[in-house]
């Protein structure tokens, strides 16, 4: 896998080697040794799979607070997403900065998001399926979120009517968030 570092420390794009022929394709979707190179102490313990039926579904921006903070390894198995990470680490030189990535079933890109970041995405196609590994179990009492459309962040979301859960609509802006990291 080709490793491409983001401008946000720890956030990494992984591009697998895709072997194609007339039958289709083959790729290694996950390789522990590659994760060991970018995050030596990570051990993924759970896989999650999400399907969104419509384009415009926004999930996030989510995070888990310590001691149940999560690193994520994200990819798209059907459809496409506009994927966003926001640095919530108060001591980081990129605190409050965001970066977006285009992940799709066509480009096969994988995204590693370390602990200390809010993460979310908008689906770009109907029937989009997102899969991700986490290194800590979900703990509802440690759940947190950041407003997906915080005006101070200026995230340039795609021009698609957003579809959000009532929970995701209630998350605070960064200036009103007591960052746990």
PDB file of C-alpha atoms in Angstrom:
ATOM      1  CA  UNK A   1       0.000   0.000   0.000  1.00  0.00           C
ATOM      2  CA  UNK A   2       1.144   3.486  -0.809  1.00  0.00           C
ATOM      3  CA  UNK A   3       1.187   5.678   2.331  1.00  0.00           C
ATOM      4  CA  UNK A   4       0.304   9.370   1.881  1.00  0.00           C
ATOM      5  CA  UNK A   5       0.548  11.629   4.939  1.00  0.00           C
ATOM      6  CA  UNK A   6      -2.033  14.359   5.447  1.00  0.00           C
ATOM      7  CA  UNK A   7      -1.229  17.906   6.566  1.00  0.00           C
ATOM      8  CA  UNK A   8      -2.906  16.933   9.874  1.00  0.00           C
ATOM      9  CA  UNK A   9      -0.392  14.957  11.918  1.00  0.00           C
ATOM     10  CA  UNK A  10      -1.332  11.282  12.111  1.00  0.00           C
ATOM     11  CA  UNK A  11      -4.093  11.370   9.494  1.00  0.00           C
ATOM     12  CA  UNK A  12      -3.019   9.141   6.608  1.00  0.00           C
ATOM     13  CA  UNK A  13      -4.385   7.992   3.259  1.00  0.00           C
ATOM     14  CA  UNK A  14      -3.502   4.466   2.176  1.00  0.00           C
ATOM     15  CA  UNK A  15      -3.766   3.491  -1.460  1.00  0.00           C
ATOM     16  CA  UNK A  16      -3.782  -0.267  -2.046  1.00  0.00           C
ATOM     17  CA  UNK A  17      -2.267  -1.919  -5.061  1.00  0.00           C
ATOM     18  CA  UNK A  18      -5.276  -2.995  -7.146  1.00  0.00           C
ATOM     19  CA  UNK A  19      -4.745  -5.872  -9.564  1.00  0.00           C
ATOM     20  CA  UNK A  20      -7.332  -5.777 -12.365  1.00  0.00           C
ATOM     21  CA  UNK A  21      -8.116  -8.090 -15.218  1.00  0.00           C
ATOM     22  CA  UNK A  22     -11.148  -9.126 -17.274  1.00  0.00           C
ATOM     23  CA  UNK A  23     -12.638 -10.896 -14.224  1.00  0.00           C
ATOM     24  CA  UNK A  24     -12.536  -7.853 -11.934  1.00  0.00           C
ATOM     25  CA  UNK A  25      -9.996  -6.910  -9.296  1.00  0.00           C
ATOM     26  CA  UNK A  26      -8.032  -8.108  -6.287  1.00  0.00           C
ATOM     27  CA  UNK A  27      -6.538  -6.020  -3.485  1.00  0.00           C
ATOM     28  CA  UNK A  28      -5.420  -6.349   0.095  1.00  0.00           C
ATOM     29  CA  UNK A  29      -8.054  -4.318   1.929  1.00  0.00           C
ATOM     30  CA  UNK A  30      -6.112  -4.374   5.195  1.00  0.00           C
ATOM     31  CA  UNK A  31      -2.530  -5.231   6.129  1.00  0.00           C
ATOM     32  CA  UNK A  32      -1.473  -5.083   9.768  1.00  0.00           C
ATOM     33  CA  UNK A  33       2.168  -4.399   8.879  1.00  0.00           C
ATOM     34  CA  UNK A  34       1.143  -1.219   7.043  1.00  0.00           C
ATOM     35  CA  UNK A  35      -0.824   0.051  10.039  1.00  0.00           C
ATOM     36  CA  UNK A  36       2.189  -0.826  12.209  1.00  0.00           C
ATOM     37  CA  UNK A  37       4.265   1.589  10.075  1.00  0.00           C
ATOM     38  CA  UNK A  38       1.913   4.546  10.567  1.00  0.00           C
ATOM     39  CA  UNK A  39       0.561   3.806  14.066  1.00  0.00           C
ATOM     40  CA  UNK A  40       2.730   1.241  15.874  1.00  0.00           C
ATOM     41  CA  UNK A  41       0.554   0.831  18.945  1.00  0.00           C
ATOM     42  CA  UNK A  42      -2.823   0.413  17.220  1.00  0.00           C
ATOM     43  CA  UNK A  43      -4.700  -2.860  17.461  1.00  0.00           C
ATOM     44  CA  UNK A  44      -8.093  -2.866  15.764  1.00  0.00           C
ATOM     45  CA  UNK A  45     -10.743  -4.804  17.698  1.00  0.00           C
ATOM     46  CA  UNK A  46     -14.026  -4.191  15.858  1.00  0.00           C
ATOM     47  CA  UNK A  47     -15.289  -3.771  12.307  1.00  0.00           C
ATOM     48  CA  UNK A  48     -18.341  -1.619  11.476  1.00  0.00           C
ATOM     49  CA  UNK A  49     -20.363  -1.449   8.264  1.00  0.00           C
ATOM     50  CA  UNK A  50     -22.788   1.411   7.456  1.00  0.00           C
ATOM     51  CA  UNK A  51     -25.167   1.714   4.507  1.00  0.00           C
ATOM     52  CA  UNK A  52     -26.849   4.976   3.515  1.00  0.00           C
ATOM     53  CA  UNK A  53     -29.690   4.729   1.029  1.00  0.00           C
ATOM     54  CA  UNK A  54     -29.572   8.323  -0.234  1.00  0.00           C
ATOM     55  CA  UNK A  55     -26.984  10.830  -1.395  1.00  0.00           C
ATOM     56  CA  UNK A  56     -26.538  13.652   1.120  1.00  0.00           C
ATOM     57  CA  UNK A  57     -26.584  11.562   4.288  1.00  0.00           C
ATOM     58  CA  UNK A  58     -24.262  13.233   6.807  1.00  0.00           C
ATOM     59  CA  UNK A  59     -22.872  11.106   9.608  1.00  0.00           C
ATOM     60  CA  UNK A  60     -20.811  13.049  12.088  1.00  0.00           C
ATOM     61  CA  UNK A  61     -18.736  14.779  13.043  1.00  0.00           C
ATOM     62  CA  UNK A  62     -18.235  12.099  15.747  1.00  0.00           C
ATOM     63  CA  UNK A  63     -15.582  11.163  18.288  1.00  0.00           C
ATOM     64  CA  UNK A  64     -15.240   9.115  21.463  1.00  0.00           C
ATOM     65  CA  UNK A  65     -13.801  10.817  24.559  1.00  0.00           C
ATOM     66  CA  UNK A  66     -10.946   9.290  26.559  1.00  0.00           C
ATOM     67  CA  UNK A  67     -10.547   6.747  27.993  1.00  0.00           C
ATOM     68  CA  UNK A  68     -12.625   5.268  25.139  1.00  0.00           C
ATOM     69  CA  UNK A  69     -11.213   7.384  22.295  1.00  0.00           C
ATOM     70  CA  UNK A  70     -11.040   5.570  18.962  1.00  0.00           C
ATOM     71  CA  UNK A  71      -8.714   5.450  16.003  1.00  0.00           C
ATOM     72  CA  UNK A  72     -10.481   4.522  12.767  1.00  0.00           C
ATOM     73  CA  UNK A  73      -9.484   2.882   9.492  1.00  0.00           C
ATOM     74  CA  UNK A  74     -12.166   3.843   6.940  1.00  0.00           C
ATOM     75  CA  UNK A  75     -12.996   2.833   3.370  1.00  0.00           C
ATOM     76  CA  UNK A  76     -15.959   2.728   0.983  1.00  0.00           C
ATOM     77  CA  UNK A  77     -17.127  -0.588  -0.473  1.00  0.00           C
ATOM     78  CA  UNK A  78     -20.044   0.842  -2.521  1.00  0.00           C
ATOM     79  CA  UNK A  79     -20.673   4.402  -3.666  1.00  0.00           C
ATOM     80  CA  UNK A  80     -18.681   7.443  -2.589  1.00  0.00           C
ATOM     81  CA  UNK A  81     -18.261   9.870   0.305  1.00  0.00           C
ATOM     82  CA  UNK A  82     -16.835  13.281   1.102  1.00  0.00           C
ATOM     83  CA  UNK A  83     -14.928  12.402   4.281  1.00  0.00           C
ATOM     84  CA  UNK A  84     -13.900  15.054   6.832  1.00  0.00           C
ATOM     85  CA  UNK A  85     -11.572  15.004   9.842  1.00  0.00           C
ATOM     86  CA  UNK A  86     -11.158  17.877  12.322  1.00  0.00           C
ATOM     87  CA  UNK A  87      -8.211  18.113  14.718  1.00  0.00           C
ATOM     88  CA  UNK A  88      -9.510  18.385  18.319  1.00  0.00           C
ATOM     89  CA  UNK A  89      -6.111  18.053  20.030  1.00  0.00           C
ATOM     90  CA  UNK A  90      -5.732  21.323  21.982  1.00  0.00           C
ATOM     91  CA  UNK A  91      -1.921  21.158  21.965  1.00  0.00           C
ATOM     92  CA  UNK A  92      -1.684  20.446  18.238  1.00  0.00           C
ATOM     93  CA  UNK A  93      -0.449  23.153  15.849  1.00  0.00           C
ATOM     94  CA  UNK A  94      -3.390  22.190  13.615  1.00  0.00           C
ATOM     95  CA  UNK A  95      -6.067  22.336  16.356  1.00  0.00           C
ATOM     96  CA  UNK A  96      -9.402  23.281  14.768  1.00  0.00           C
ATOM     97  CA  UNK A  97      -8.162  22.627  11.232  1.00  0.00           C
ATOM     98  CA  UNK A  98      -9.932  20.197   8.943  1.00  0.00           C
ATOM     99  CA  UNK A  99      -9.136  18.205   5.871  1.00  0.00           C
ATOM    100  CA  UNK A 100     -11.452  16.400   3.459  1.00  0.00           C
ATOM    101  CA  UNK A 101     -10.906  13.309   1.353  1.00  0.00           C
ATOM    102  CA  UNK A 102     -12.825  11.693  -1.484  1.00  0.00           C
ATOM    103  CA  UNK A 103     -13.242   7.992  -0.724  1.00  0.00           C
ATOM    104  CA  UNK A 104     -15.080   5.706  -3.108  1.00  0.00           C
ATOM    105  CA  UNK A 105     -15.508   2.133  -4.205  1.00  0.00           C
ATOM    106  CA  UNK A 106     -13.816   3.218  -7.437  1.00  0.00           C
ATOM    107  CA  UNK A 107     -10.633   4.735  -5.960  1.00  0.00           C
ATOM    108  CA  UNK A 108     -10.188   2.127  -3.163  1.00  0.00           C
ATOM    109  CA  UNK A 109      -8.571   4.689  -0.844  1.00  0.00           C
ATOM    110  CA  UNK A 110      -8.367   3.971   2.870  1.00  0.00           C
ATOM    111  CA  UNK A 111      -8.229   6.668   5.559  1.00  0.00           C
ATOM    112  CA  UNK A 112      -6.539   6.277   8.937  1.00  0.00           C
ATOM    113  CA  UNK A 113      -7.921   8.692  11.553  1.00  0.00           C
ATOM    114  CA  UNK A 114      -6.052   8.684  14.887  1.00  0.00           C
ATOM    115  CA  UNK A 115      -7.544   9.439  18.270  1.00  0.00           C
ATOM    116  CA  UNK A 116      -8.094  13.133  18.885  1.00  0.00           C
ATOM    117  CA  UNK A 117     -10.037  13.883  15.721  1.00  0.00           C
ATOM    118  CA  UNK A 118     -13.710  14.372  14.946  1.00  0.00           C
ATOM    119  CA  UNK A 119     -14.706  12.339  11.890  1.00  0.00           C
ATOM    120  CA  UNK A 120     -17.700  12.448   9.598  1.00  0.00           C
ATOM    121  CA  UNK A 121     -18.804  12.196   6.014  1.00  0.00           C
ATOM    122  CA  UNK A 122     -21.489  12.987   3.462  1.00  0.00           C
ATOM    123  CA  UNK A 123     -22.615  10.328   1.003  1.00  0.00           C
ATOM    124  CA  UNK A 124     -22.327  11.324  -2.639  1.00  0.00           C
ATOM    125  CA  UNK A 125     -24.310   8.451  -4.140  1.00  0.00           C
ATOM    126  CA  UNK A 126     -27.371   6.404  -3.167  1.00  0.00           C
ATOM    127  CA  UNK A 127     -26.570   2.992  -1.691  1.00  0.00           C
ATOM    128  CA  UNK A 128     -23.200   4.049  -0.301  1.00  0.00           C
ATOM    129  CA  UNK A 129     -21.556   1.581   2.076  1.00  0.00           C
ATOM    130  CA  UNK A 130     -18.780   2.613   4.453  1.00  0.00           C
ATOM    131  CA  UNK A 131     -16.701   0.157   6.433  1.00  0.00           C
ATOM    132  CA  UNK A 132     -14.295   0.937   9.218  1.00  0.00           C
ATOM    133  CA  UNK A 133     -12.183  -0.652  11.888  1.00  0.00           C
ATOM    134  CA  UNK A 134     -11.851   0.837  15.392  1.00  0.00           C
ATOM    135  CA  UNK A 135      -9.344   0.235  18.160  1.00  0.00           C
ATOM    136  CA  UNK A 136     -11.785   0.755  21.079  1.00  0.00           C
ATOM    137  CA  UNK A 137     -15.333  -0.408  21.635  1.00  0.00           C
ATOM    138  CA  UNK A 138     -18.163   2.093  21.382  1.00  0.00           C
ATOM    139  CA  UNK A 139     -19.064   3.532  24.794  1.00  0.00           C
ATOM    140  CA  UNK A 140     -22.241   5.660  24.567  1.00  0.00           C
ATOM    141  CA  UNK A 141     -21.459   7.638  27.711  1.00  0.00           C
ATOM    142  CA  UNK A 142     -18.171   8.806  26.104  1.00  0.00           C
ATOM    143  CA  UNK A 143     -19.718   9.778  22.780  1.00  0.00           C
ATOM    144  CA  UNK A 144     -19.089  13.262  21.472  1.00  0.00           C
ATOM    145  CA  UNK A 145     -19.698  15.299  18.388  1.00  0.00           C
ATOM    146  CA  UNK A 146     -18.968  18.535  16.620  1.00  0.00           C
ATOM    147  CA  UNK A 147     -21.405  20.506  14.467  1.00  0.00           C
ATOM    148  CA  UNK A 148     -21.018  19.368  10.873  1.00  0.00           C
ATOM    149  CA  UNK A 149     -21.674  22.893   9.588  1.00  0.00           C
ATOM    150  CA  UNK A 150     -19.822  24.946  12.209  1.00  0.00           C
ATOM    151  CA  UNK A 151     -19.513  28.389  10.535  1.00  0.00           C
ATOM    152  CA  UNK A 152     -16.081  28.963  12.114  1.00  0.00           C
ATOM    153  CA  UNK A 153     -14.650  25.844  10.459  1.00  0.00           C
ATOM    154  CA  UNK A 154     -15.814  26.764   6.922  1.00  0.00           C
ATOM    155  CA  UNK A 155     -15.954  23.137   5.760  1.00  0.00           C
ATOM    156  CA  UNK A 156     -16.742  23.180   2.053  1.00  0.00           C
ATOM    157  CA  UNK A 157     -19.339  20.400   1.963  1.00  0.00           C
ATOM    158  CA  UNK A 158     -20.679  19.216  -1.419  1.00  0.00           C
ATOM    159  CA  UNK A 159     -23.719  21.049  -2.744  1.00  0.00           C
ATOM    160  CA  UNK A 160     -26.186  18.294  -1.838  1.00  0.00           C
ATOM    161  CA  UNK A 161     -29.170  18.701   0.490  1.00  0.00           C
ATOM    162  CA  UNK A 162     -27.929  17.260   3.824  1.00  0.00           C
ATOM    163  CA  UNK A 163     -29.810  14.482   5.627  1.00  0.00           C
ATOM    164  CA  UNK A 164     -28.907  14.297   9.336  1.00  0.00           C
ATOM    165  CA  UNK A 165     -30.082  12.434  12.407  1.00  0.00           C
ATOM    166  CA  UNK A 166     -31.621  14.503  15.201  1.00  0.00           C
ATOM    167  CA  UNK A 167     -28.590  13.639  17.359  1.00  0.00           C
ATOM    168  CA  UNK A 168     -26.098  14.954  14.786  1.00  0.00           C
ATOM    169  CA  UNK A 169     -28.075  18.204  14.406  1.00  0.00           C
ATOM    170  CA  UNK A 170     -27.520  19.014  18.106  1.00  0.00           C
ATOM    171  CA  UNK A 171     -23.721  18.855  18.299  1.00  0.00           C
ATOM    172  CA  UNK A 172     -21.957  22.069  19.416  1.00  0.00           C
ATOM    173  CA  UNK A 173     -19.589  24.282  17.452  1.00  0.00           C
ATOM    174  CA  UNK A 174     -15.857  24.016  18.110  1.00  0.00           C
ATOM    175  CA  UNK A 175     -15.827  27.226  20.176  1.00  0.00           C
ATOM    176  CA  UNK A 176     -18.516  25.715  22.438  1.00  0.00           C
ATOM    177  CA  UNK A 177     -16.858  22.304  22.676  1.00  0.00           C
ATOM    178  CA  UNK A 178     -14.804  21.418  25.715  1.00  0.00           C
ATOM    179  CA  UNK A 179     -12.261  19.346  23.783  1.00  0.00           C
ATOM    180  CA  UNK A 180     -11.346  16.212  25.730  1.00  0.00           C
ATOM    181  CA  UNK A 181      -8.043  15.759  23.909  1.00  0.00           C
TER     182      UNK A 181
END
